[in-house]
Coordinates of C-alpha atoms in Angstrom, one line a residue:
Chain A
X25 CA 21.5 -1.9 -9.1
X26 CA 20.9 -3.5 -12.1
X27 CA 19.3 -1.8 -15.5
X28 CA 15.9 -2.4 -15.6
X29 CA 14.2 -3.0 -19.0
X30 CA 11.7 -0.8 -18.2
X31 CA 14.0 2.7 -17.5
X32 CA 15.9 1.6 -20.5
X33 CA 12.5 1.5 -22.7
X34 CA 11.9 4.7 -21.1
X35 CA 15.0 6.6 -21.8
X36 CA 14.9 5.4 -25.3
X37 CA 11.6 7.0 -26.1
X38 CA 12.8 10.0 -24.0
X39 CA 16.1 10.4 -25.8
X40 CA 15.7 8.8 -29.2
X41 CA 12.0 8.8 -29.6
X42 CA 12.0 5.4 -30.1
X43 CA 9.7 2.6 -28.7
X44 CA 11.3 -0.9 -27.7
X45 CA 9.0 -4.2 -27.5
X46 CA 9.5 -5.7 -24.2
X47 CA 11.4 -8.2 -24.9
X48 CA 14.3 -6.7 -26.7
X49 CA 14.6 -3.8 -24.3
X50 CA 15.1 -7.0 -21.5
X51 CA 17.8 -8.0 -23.5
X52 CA 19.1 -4.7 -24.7
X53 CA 19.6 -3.7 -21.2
X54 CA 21.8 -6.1 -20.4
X55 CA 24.0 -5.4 -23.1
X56 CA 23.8 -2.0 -22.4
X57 CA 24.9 -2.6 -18.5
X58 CA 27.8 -4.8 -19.9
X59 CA 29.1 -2.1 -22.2
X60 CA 28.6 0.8 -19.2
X61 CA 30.4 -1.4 -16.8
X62 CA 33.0 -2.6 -18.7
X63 CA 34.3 0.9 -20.0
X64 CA 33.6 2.6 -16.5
X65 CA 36.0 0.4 -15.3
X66 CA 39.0 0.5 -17.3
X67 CA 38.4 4.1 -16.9
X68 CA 39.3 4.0 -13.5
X69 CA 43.3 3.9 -15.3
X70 CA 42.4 7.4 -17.0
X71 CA 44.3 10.6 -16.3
X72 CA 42.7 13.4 -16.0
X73 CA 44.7 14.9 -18.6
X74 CA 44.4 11.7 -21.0
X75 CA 42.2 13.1 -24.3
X76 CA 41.2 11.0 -27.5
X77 CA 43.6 12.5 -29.7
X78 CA 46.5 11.0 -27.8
X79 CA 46.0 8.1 -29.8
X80 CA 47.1 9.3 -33.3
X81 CA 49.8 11.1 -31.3
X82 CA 51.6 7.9 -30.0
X83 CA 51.4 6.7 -33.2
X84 CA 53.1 9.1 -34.9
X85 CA 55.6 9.4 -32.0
X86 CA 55.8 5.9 -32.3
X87 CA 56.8 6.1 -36.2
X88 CA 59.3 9.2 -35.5
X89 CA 61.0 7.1 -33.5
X90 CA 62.0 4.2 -35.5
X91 CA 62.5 6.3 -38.5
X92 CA 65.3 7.7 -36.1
X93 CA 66.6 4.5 -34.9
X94 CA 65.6 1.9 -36.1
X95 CA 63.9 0.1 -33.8
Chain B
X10 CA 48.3 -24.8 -73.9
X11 CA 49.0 -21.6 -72.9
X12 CA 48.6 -20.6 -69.0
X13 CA 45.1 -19.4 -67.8
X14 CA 46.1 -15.4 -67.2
X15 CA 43.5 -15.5 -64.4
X16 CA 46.0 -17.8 -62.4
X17 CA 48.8 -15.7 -62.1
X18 CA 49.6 -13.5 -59.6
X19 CA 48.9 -9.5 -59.5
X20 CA 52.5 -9.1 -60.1
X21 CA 53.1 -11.7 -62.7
X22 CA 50.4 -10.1 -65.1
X23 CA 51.5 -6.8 -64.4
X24 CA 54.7 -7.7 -65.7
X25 CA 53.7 -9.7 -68.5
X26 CA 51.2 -6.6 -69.7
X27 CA 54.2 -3.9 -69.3
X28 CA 56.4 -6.5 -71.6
X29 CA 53.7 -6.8 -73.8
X30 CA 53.3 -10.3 -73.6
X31 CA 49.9 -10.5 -72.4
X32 CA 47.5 -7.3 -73.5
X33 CA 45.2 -6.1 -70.9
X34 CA 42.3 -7.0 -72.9
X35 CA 43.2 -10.7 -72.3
X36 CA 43.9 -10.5 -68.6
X37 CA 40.3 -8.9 -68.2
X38 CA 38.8 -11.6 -70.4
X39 CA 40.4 -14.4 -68.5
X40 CA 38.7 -12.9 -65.2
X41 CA 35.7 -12.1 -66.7
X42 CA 35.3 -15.8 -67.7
X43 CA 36.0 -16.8 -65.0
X44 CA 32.9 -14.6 -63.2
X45 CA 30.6 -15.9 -65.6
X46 CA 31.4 -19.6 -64.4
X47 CA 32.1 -19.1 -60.6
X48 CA 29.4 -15.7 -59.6
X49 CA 26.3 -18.1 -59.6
X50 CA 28.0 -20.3 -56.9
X51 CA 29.6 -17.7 -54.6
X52 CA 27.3 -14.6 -55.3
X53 CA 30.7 -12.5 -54.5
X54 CA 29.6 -9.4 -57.3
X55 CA 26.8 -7.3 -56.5
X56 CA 27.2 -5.6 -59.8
X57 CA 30.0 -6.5 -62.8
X58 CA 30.3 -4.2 -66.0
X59 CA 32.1 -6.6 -68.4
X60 CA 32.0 -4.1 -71.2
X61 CA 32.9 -0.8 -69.3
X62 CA 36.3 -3.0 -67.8
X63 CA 36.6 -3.9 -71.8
X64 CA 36.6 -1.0 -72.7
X65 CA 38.8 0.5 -70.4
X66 CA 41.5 -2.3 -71.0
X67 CA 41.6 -1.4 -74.6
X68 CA 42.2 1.9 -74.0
X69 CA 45.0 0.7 -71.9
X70 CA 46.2 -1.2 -74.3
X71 CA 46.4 1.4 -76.9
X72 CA 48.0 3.7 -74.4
X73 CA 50.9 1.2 -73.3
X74 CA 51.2 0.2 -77.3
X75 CA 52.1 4.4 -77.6
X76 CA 54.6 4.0 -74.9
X77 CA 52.4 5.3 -72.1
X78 CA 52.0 3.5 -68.7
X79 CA 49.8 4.7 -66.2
X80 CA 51.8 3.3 -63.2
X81 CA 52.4 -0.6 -61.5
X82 CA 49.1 -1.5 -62.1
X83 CA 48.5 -1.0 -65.8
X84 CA 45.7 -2.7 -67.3
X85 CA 45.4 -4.9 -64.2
X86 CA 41.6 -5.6 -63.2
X87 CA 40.0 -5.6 -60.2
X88 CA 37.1 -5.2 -57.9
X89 CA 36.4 -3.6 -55.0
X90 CA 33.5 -4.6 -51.7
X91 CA 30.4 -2.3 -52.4
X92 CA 31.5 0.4 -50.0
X93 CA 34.2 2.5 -52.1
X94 CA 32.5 5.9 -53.7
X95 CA 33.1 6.6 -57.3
X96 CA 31.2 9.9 -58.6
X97 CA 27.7 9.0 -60.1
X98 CA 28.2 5.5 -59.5
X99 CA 26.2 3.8 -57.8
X100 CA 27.3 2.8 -54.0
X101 CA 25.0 0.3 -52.1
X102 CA 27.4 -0.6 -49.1
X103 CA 25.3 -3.9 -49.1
X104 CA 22.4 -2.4 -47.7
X105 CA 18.9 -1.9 -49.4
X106 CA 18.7 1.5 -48.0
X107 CA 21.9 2.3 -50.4
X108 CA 20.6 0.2 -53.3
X109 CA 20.1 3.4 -55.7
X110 CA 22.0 6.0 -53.9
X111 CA 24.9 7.1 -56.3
X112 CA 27.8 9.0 -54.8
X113 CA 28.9 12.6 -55.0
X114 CA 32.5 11.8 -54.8
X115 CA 35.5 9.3 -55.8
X116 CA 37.1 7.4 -53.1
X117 CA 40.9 8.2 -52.7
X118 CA 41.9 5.0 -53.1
X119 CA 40.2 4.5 -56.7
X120 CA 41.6 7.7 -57.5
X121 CA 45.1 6.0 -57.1
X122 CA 44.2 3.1 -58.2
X123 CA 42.4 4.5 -61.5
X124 CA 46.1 6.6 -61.7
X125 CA 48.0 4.0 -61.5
X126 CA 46.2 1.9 -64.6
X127 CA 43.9 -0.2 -62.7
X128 CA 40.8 -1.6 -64.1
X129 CA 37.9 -2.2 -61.8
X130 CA 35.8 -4.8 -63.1
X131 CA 32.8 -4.4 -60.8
X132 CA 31.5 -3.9 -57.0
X133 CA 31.5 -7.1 -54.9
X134 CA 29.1 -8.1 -51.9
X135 CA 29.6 -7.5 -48.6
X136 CA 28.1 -7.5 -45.1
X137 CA 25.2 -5.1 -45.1
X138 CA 26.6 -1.5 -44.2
X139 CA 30.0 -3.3 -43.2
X140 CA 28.3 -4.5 -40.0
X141 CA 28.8 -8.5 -40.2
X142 CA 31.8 -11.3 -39.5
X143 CA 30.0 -13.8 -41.6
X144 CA 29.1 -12.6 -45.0
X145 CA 25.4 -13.2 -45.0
X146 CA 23.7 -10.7 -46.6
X147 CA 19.8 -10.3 -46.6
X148 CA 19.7 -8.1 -49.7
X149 CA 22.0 -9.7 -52.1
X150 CA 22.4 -13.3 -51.0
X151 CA 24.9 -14.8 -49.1
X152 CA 28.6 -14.9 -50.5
X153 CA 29.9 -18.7 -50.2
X154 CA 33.3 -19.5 -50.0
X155 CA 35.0 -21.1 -52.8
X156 CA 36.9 -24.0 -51.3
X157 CA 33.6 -25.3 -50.4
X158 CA 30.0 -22.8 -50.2
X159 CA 28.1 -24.1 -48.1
X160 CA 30.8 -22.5 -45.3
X161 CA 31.0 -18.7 -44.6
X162 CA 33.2 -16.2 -46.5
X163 CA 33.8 -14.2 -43.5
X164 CA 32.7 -10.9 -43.1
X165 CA 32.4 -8.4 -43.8
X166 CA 34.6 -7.9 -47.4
X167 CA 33.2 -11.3 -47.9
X168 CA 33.2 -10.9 -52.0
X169 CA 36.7 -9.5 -51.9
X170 CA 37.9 -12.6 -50.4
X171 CA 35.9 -14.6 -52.4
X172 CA 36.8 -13.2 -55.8
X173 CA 40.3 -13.3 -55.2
X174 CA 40.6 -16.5 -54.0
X175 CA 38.7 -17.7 -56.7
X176 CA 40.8 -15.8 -58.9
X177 CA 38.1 -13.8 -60.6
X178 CA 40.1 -11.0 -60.0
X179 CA 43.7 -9.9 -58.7
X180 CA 43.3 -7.8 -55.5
X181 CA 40.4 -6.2 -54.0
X182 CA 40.2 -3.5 -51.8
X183 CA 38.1 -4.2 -48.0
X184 CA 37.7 -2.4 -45.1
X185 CA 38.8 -3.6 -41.6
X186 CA 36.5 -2.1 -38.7
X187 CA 37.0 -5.0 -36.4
X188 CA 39.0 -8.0 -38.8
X189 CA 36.6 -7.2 -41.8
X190 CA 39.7 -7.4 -43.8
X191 CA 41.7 -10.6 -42.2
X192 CA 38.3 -12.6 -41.3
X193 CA 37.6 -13.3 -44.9
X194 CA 41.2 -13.3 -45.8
X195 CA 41.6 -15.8 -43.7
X196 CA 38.5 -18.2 -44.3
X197 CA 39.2 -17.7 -48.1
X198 CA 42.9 -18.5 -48.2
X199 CA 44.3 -15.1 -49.0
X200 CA 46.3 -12.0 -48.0
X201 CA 44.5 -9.2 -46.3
X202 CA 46.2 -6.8 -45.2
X203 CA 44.9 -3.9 -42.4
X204 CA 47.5 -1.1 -41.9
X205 CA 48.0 0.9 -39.3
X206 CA 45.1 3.4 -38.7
X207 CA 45.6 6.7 -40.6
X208 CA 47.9 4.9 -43.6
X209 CA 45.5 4.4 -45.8
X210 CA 42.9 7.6 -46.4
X211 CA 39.5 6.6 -45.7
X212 CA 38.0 9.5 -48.0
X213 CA 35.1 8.4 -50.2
X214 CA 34.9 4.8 -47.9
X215 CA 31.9 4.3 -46.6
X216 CA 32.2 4.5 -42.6
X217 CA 31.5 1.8 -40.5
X218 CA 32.5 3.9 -37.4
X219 CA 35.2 6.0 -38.5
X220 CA 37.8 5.8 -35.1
X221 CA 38.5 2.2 -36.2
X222 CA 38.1 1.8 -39.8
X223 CA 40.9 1.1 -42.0
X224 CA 41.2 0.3 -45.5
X225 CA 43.7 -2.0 -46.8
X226 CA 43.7 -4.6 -49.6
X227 CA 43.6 -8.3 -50.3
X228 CA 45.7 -10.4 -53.2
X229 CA 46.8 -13.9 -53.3
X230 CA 50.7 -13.1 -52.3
X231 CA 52.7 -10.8 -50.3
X232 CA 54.2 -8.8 -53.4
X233 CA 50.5 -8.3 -55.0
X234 CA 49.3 -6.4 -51.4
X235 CA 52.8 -4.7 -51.5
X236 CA 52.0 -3.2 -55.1
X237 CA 48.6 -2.6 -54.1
X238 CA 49.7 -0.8 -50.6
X239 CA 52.1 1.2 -52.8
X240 CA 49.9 2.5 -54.6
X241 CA 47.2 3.5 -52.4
X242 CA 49.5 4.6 -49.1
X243 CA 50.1 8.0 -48.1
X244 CA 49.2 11.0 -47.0
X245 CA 45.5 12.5 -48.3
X246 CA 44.7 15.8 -47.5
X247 CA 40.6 14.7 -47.5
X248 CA 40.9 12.3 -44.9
X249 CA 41.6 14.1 -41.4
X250 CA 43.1 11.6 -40.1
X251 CA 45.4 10.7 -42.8
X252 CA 49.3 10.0 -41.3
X253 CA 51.9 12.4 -43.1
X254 CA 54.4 9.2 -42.3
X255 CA 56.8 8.6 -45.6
X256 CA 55.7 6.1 -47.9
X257 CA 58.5 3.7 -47.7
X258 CA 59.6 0.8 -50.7
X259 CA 56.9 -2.0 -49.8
X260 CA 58.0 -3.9 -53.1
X261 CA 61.2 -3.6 -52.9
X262 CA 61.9 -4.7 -49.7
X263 CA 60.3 -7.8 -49.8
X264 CA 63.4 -9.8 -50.4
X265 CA 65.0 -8.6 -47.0
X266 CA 64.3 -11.5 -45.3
X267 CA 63.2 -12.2 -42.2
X268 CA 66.6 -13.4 -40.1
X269 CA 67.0 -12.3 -36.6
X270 CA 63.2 -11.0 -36.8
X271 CA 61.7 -11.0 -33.4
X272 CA 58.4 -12.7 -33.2
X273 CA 57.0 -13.2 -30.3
X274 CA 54.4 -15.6 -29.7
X275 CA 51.1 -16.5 -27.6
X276 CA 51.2 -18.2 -24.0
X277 CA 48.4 -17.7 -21.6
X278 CA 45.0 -17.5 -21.5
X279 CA 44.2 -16.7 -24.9
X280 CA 45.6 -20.0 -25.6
X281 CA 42.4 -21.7 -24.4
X282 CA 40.6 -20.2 -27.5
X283 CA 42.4 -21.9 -30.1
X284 CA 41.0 -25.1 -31.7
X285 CA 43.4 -27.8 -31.9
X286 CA 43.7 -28.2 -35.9
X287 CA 43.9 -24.3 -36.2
X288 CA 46.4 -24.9 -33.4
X289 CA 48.7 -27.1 -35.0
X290 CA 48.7 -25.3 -38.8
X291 CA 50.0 -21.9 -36.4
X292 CA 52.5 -24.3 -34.8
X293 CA 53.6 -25.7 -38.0
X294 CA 53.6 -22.4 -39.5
X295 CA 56.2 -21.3 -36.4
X296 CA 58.5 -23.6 -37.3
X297 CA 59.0 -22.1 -41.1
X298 CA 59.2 -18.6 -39.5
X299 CA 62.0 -20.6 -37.2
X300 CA 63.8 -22.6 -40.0
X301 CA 63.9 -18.8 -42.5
X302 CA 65.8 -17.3 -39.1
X303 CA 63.4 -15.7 -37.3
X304 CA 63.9 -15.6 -33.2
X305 CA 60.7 -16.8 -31.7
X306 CA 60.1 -15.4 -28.2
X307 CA 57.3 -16.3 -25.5
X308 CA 55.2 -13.4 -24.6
X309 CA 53.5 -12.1 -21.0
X310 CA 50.0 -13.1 -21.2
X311 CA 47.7 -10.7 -22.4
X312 CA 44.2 -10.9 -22.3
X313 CA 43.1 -8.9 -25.8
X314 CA 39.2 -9.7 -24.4
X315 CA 39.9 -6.1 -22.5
X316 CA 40.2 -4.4 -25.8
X317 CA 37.5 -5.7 -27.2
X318 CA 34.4 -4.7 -24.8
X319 CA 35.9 -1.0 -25.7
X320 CA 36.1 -1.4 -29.2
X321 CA 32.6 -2.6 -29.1
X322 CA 31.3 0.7 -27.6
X323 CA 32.7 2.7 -29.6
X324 CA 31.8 0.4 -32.9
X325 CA 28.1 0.9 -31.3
X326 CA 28.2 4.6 -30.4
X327 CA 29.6 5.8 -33.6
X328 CA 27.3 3.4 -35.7
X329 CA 24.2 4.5 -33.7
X330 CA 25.2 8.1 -34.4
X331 CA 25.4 7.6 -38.4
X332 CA 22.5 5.3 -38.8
X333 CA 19.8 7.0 -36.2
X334 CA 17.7 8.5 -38.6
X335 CA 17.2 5.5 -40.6
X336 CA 16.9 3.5 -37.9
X337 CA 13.6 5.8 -36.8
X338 CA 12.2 6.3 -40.0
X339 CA 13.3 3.1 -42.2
X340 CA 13.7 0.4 -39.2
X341 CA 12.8 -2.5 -41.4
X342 CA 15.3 -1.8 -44.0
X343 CA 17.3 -3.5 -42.0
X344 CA 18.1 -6.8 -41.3
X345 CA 17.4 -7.9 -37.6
X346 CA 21.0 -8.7 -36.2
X347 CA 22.4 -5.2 -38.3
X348 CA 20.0 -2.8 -36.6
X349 CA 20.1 -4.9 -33.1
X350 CA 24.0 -4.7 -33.1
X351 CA 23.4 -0.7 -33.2
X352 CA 21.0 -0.3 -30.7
X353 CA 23.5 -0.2 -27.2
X354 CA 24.6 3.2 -28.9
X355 CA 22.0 5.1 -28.9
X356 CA 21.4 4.9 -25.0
X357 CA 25.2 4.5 -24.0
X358 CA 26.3 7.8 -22.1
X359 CA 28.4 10.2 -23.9
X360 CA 30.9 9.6 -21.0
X361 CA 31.2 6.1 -21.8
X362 CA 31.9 6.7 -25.6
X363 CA 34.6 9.5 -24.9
X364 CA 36.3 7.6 -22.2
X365 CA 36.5 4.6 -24.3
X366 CA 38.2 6.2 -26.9
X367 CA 40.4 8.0 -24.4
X368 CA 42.0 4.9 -23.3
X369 CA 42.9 3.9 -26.9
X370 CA 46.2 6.2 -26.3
X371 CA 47.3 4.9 -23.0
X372 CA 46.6 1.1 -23.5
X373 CA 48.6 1.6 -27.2
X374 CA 51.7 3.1 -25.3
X375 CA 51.1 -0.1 -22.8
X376 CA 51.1 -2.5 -25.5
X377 CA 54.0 -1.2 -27.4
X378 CA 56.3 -0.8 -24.2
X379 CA 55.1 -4.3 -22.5
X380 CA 54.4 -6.9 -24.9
X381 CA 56.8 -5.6 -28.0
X382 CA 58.9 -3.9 -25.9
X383 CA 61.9 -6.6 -26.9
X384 CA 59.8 -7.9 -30.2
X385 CA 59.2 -6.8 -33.7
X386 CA 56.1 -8.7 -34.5
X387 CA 53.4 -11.0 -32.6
X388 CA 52.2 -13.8 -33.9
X389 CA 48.6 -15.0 -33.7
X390 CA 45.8 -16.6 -35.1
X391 CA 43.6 -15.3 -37.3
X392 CA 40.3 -17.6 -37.0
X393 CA 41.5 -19.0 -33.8
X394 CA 38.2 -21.8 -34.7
X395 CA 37.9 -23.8 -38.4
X396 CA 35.5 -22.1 -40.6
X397 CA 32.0 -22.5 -39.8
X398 CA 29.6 -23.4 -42.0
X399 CA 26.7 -20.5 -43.2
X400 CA 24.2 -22.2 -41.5
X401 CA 25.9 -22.4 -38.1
X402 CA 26.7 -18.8 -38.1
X403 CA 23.2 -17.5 -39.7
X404 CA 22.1 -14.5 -37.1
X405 CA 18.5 -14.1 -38.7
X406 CA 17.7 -18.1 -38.4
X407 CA 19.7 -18.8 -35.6
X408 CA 19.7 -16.0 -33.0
X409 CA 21.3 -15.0 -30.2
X410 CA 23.1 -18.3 -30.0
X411 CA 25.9 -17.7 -32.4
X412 CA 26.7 -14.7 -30.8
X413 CA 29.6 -16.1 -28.7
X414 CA 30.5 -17.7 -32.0
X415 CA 31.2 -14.0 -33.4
X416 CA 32.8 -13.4 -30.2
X417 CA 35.7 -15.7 -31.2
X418 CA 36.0 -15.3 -34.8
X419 CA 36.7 -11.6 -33.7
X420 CA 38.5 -12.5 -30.6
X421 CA 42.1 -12.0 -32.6
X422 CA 41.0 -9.3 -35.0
X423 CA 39.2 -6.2 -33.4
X424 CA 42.0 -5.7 -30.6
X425 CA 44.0 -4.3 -33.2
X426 CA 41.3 -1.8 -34.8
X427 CA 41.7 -0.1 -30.9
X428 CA 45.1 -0.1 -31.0
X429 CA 45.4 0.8 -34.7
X430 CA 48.4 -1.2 -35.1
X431 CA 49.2 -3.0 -38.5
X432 CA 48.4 -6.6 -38.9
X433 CA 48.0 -9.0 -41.4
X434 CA 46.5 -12.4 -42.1
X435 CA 48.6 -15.1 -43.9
X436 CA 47.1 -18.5 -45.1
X437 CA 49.5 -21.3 -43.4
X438 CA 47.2 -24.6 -44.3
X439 CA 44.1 -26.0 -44.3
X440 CA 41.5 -27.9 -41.9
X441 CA 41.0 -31.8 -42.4
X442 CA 37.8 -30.6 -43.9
X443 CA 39.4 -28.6 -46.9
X444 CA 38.6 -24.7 -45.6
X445 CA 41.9 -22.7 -45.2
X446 CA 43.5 -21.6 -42.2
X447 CA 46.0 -18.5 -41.4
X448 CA 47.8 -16.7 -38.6
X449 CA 48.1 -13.4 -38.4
X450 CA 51.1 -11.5 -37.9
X451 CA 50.9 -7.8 -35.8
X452 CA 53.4 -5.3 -36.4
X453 CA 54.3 -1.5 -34.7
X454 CA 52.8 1.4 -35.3
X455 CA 53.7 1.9 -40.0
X456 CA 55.3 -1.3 -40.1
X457 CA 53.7 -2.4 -42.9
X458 CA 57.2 -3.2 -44.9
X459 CA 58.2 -5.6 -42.2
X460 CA 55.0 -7.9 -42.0
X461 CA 55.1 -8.2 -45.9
X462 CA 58.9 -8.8 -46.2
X463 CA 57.5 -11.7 -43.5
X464 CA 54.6 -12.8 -45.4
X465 CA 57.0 -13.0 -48.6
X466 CA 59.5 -14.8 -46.9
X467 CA 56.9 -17.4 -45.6
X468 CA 55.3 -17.8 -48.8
X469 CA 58.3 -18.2 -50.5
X470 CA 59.3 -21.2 -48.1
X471 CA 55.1 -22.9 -48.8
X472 CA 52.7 -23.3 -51.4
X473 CA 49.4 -23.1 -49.6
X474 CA 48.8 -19.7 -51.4
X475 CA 49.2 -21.6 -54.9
X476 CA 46.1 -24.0 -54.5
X477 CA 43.8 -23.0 -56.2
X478 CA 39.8 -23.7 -55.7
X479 CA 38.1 -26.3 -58.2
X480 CA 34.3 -25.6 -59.3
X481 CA 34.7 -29.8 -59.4
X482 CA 35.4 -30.1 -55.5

């Protein structure tokens, strides 16, 4: 179901106490539904054990490793 | 007639001032001459302080004269975007929000810089609070690129490209959050160079949205950025993310050469995104890689538009997060397209946010053991598109419709913000229209040396790097 601009005008003034015109909460929702959709799934690759940090650790690993040989 | 100082490179004056051949005081004249002719057509300074970088160049002067050098960059000016702190200075970050606001602290990298005997002769425009691909600027004018300004800089160190193209100044520092560094390098004719995430300290920078930002600097050749990397690399114990990786030789190294280098280049669907003049400069600029002995190798496909949907969130979540009390209470401080561009994050879920930055690690480890599993470096383009003109990509006049303009001016560039790997953008010609062109090499995780040591080797084999823009053109 898609987002509605009306539950997204509504969860902003819940949330953020902020108040969207009409029109840019129509278009804000579908950005909004893009974003959600497009991270939930690439998600679906995630391990359950898979946390931010593991980014600066392959990096360093990454570094370790060609400081060892080379490559 | 003697040579104009302000057309030699970073390196060349910084040999000439430790010989004594040239004082410091003249190299900072020559560029501030230069400002006063060039800053009313590009707007690139928000703020110069001739007699302050004077001043500091005597001293320098009178210092080197007593046998005391600072470090490689003694009595070498200049400027930095609007976005780097320096204690009681005043920091605008190209917002009007900022236009007062002084800073509490000194950014790292001045501190290193300032060490090393730099001069900074002022604060250049940018893309308000960093959020911008274009270099439009509601508060201090549009920066215009000097090969021709009525086409965009680039975003968002838009003044730092500017100015050192222009050569009103010899480097500049920028800030990369998705290409901000190699977007106006690129449409500018220069070097910009983003390391990998965590080599540079971000301390005192100004955040965009701190998962992504790097900070890395821009000069006309490979051996200025290498000076400028040296100097500002390496661990800082202010910056939590700061990598404890070894600083390795990034000048000396440069004559290594690049034969038997494994570049692998683009086949697939990105493909489709490349104009055909930017297409044939990257091709011609293959064939010098080829010719100095590097091994070109087709890569799988990979589409980088997955990356970039990510990015986006988290670019949005952590931006919403910084800016949401202005936003409430000072919403038309703002331009329209910066405070739009935010929005998305403050409704996104939490899960969304974490998750996206959760896949950074996986999809880096996929990257590096698929596509460069059997290659040292990719090659792509940087502005895969010729340079628009201001008025094409004007978000406040022109709406929604430039958009998926954005989209491919970024399409190259903010893949490798998620992935945090080191990249940089190389001018390799020009469009039929006079605006420059570049590709942009991407390297491993703190392989910063290599990509230089490339970009030296390639701009030792061409000269597009030494033309130089005319006011007369």
């Amino acid at each position: 179901m898609p987002l509605s601009p009306n539950t997204l005008k509504q969860w902003m003034m819940l949330v953020q106490e902020m108040d969207l015109a009409e029109p840019r909460a129509a278009e804000l929702a579908v950005e909004v539904e893009r974003l959600n959709n497009a991270v939930r799934k690439a998600s679906k690759l995630l391990d359950f054990d898979i946390e931010p940090s593991s980014f600066v650790t392959i990096l360093a690993a990454h570094a370790q490793r060609k400081a060892k040989d080379g490559s | 007639m003697a040579p104009d100082p302000a057309l030699m490179s970073l390196a060349e004056v910084a040999q000439a001032i430790a010989d004594r051949r040239l004082s410091s005081v003249e190299a900072t004249r020559a560029a501030l001459d230069r400002i006063e002719r060039w800053q009313a057509h590009l707007n690139c300074f928000i703020a110069n302080d001739a007699e302050m970088a004077l001043a500091r160049a005597a001293m320098l002067d009178a210092e080197l004269a007593r046998g005391r050098r600072h470090g490689p960059l003694h009595g070498i000016p200049l400027a930095h975007k609007d976005m780097f702190y320096r204690s009681g200075a005043v920091c605008t970050g190209g917002s009007a929000i900022r236009r007062d606001w002084r800073a509490s602290t000194t950014a790292t990298v001045l501190d290193r810089l300032d060490s090393a005997g730099a001069i900074q002769l002022g604060t250049l425009n940018m893309s308000e609070f960093a959020a911008g691909a274009t270099g439009h600027n509601k508060w201090y004018g549009d920066c215009r690129n000097p090969w021709n300004p009525a086409y965009m800089t680039g975003g968002s160190s838009s003044g730092s490209g500017a100015a050192v193209a222009a050569r009103l100044a010899y480097g500049a520092l920028g800030a990369d959050t998705g290409g901000s560094i190699r977007i106006p390098a690129a449409a500018n004719g220069v070097l910009g160079l983003k390391p990998t995430y965590g080599r540079v300290s971000r301390h005192g920078a100004m955040p965009r949205a701190w998962s992504l930002d790097h900070v890395g600097p821009l000069a006309r050749t490979a051996e200025d950025c290498a000076l400028l990397l040296s100097v500002i690399a390496g661990f800082d114990p202010k910056d939590s993310t700061s990598s404890h990786e070894a600083v390795p030789d990034y000048v000396g190294g440069l004559q290594v050469g690049i034969k038997g280098l494994r570049i692998g280049i683009l086949s697939g669907p990105d493909e489709v995104h490349i104009d055909p003049e930017v297409q044939k400069a990257l091709g011609a600029s293959l064939e010098v890689l080829q010719a100095l002995g590097a091994e070109l190798t087709l890569i799988r496909a990979v589409d980088l538009a997955r990356y970039f949907e990510l990015a986006e969130t988290i670019i949005k979540c952590e931006a919403a997060a910084m800016h949401q009390r202005w936003l409430r209470q000072r919403p038309q401080e703002y331009a329209n397209h910066v405070r739009t561009r935010m929005e998305a994050g403050l409704v996104l879920p939490a899960t969304r946010y974490i998750e996206a930055l959760s896949l950074r690690g996986p999809w880096l480890a996929d990257f590096l053991d698929t596509i460069m599993a059997d290659i040292d470096v990719v090659h792509y383009p940087a502005i895969p598109i010729p340079v628009p003109t201001l008025a094409e990509t004007d978000l406040e006049t022109s709406g929604e419709a430039v958009l998926e303009l954005f989209a491919r001016i970024s399409l190259f560039m903010r893949p490798f913000n998620f992935l945090g790997l080191p990249a940089i953008s190389i001018p390799c010609g020009f469009t039929g229209n006079g605006l420059p062109v570049a590709f942009q090499a991407v390297g491993k995780p703190f392989t910063e040396a290599m990509l230089l040591t490339l970009a030296h080797a390639y701009q030792e084999a061409t000269d597009h790097h030494r033309r130089v823009p005319s006011l007369d053109a």
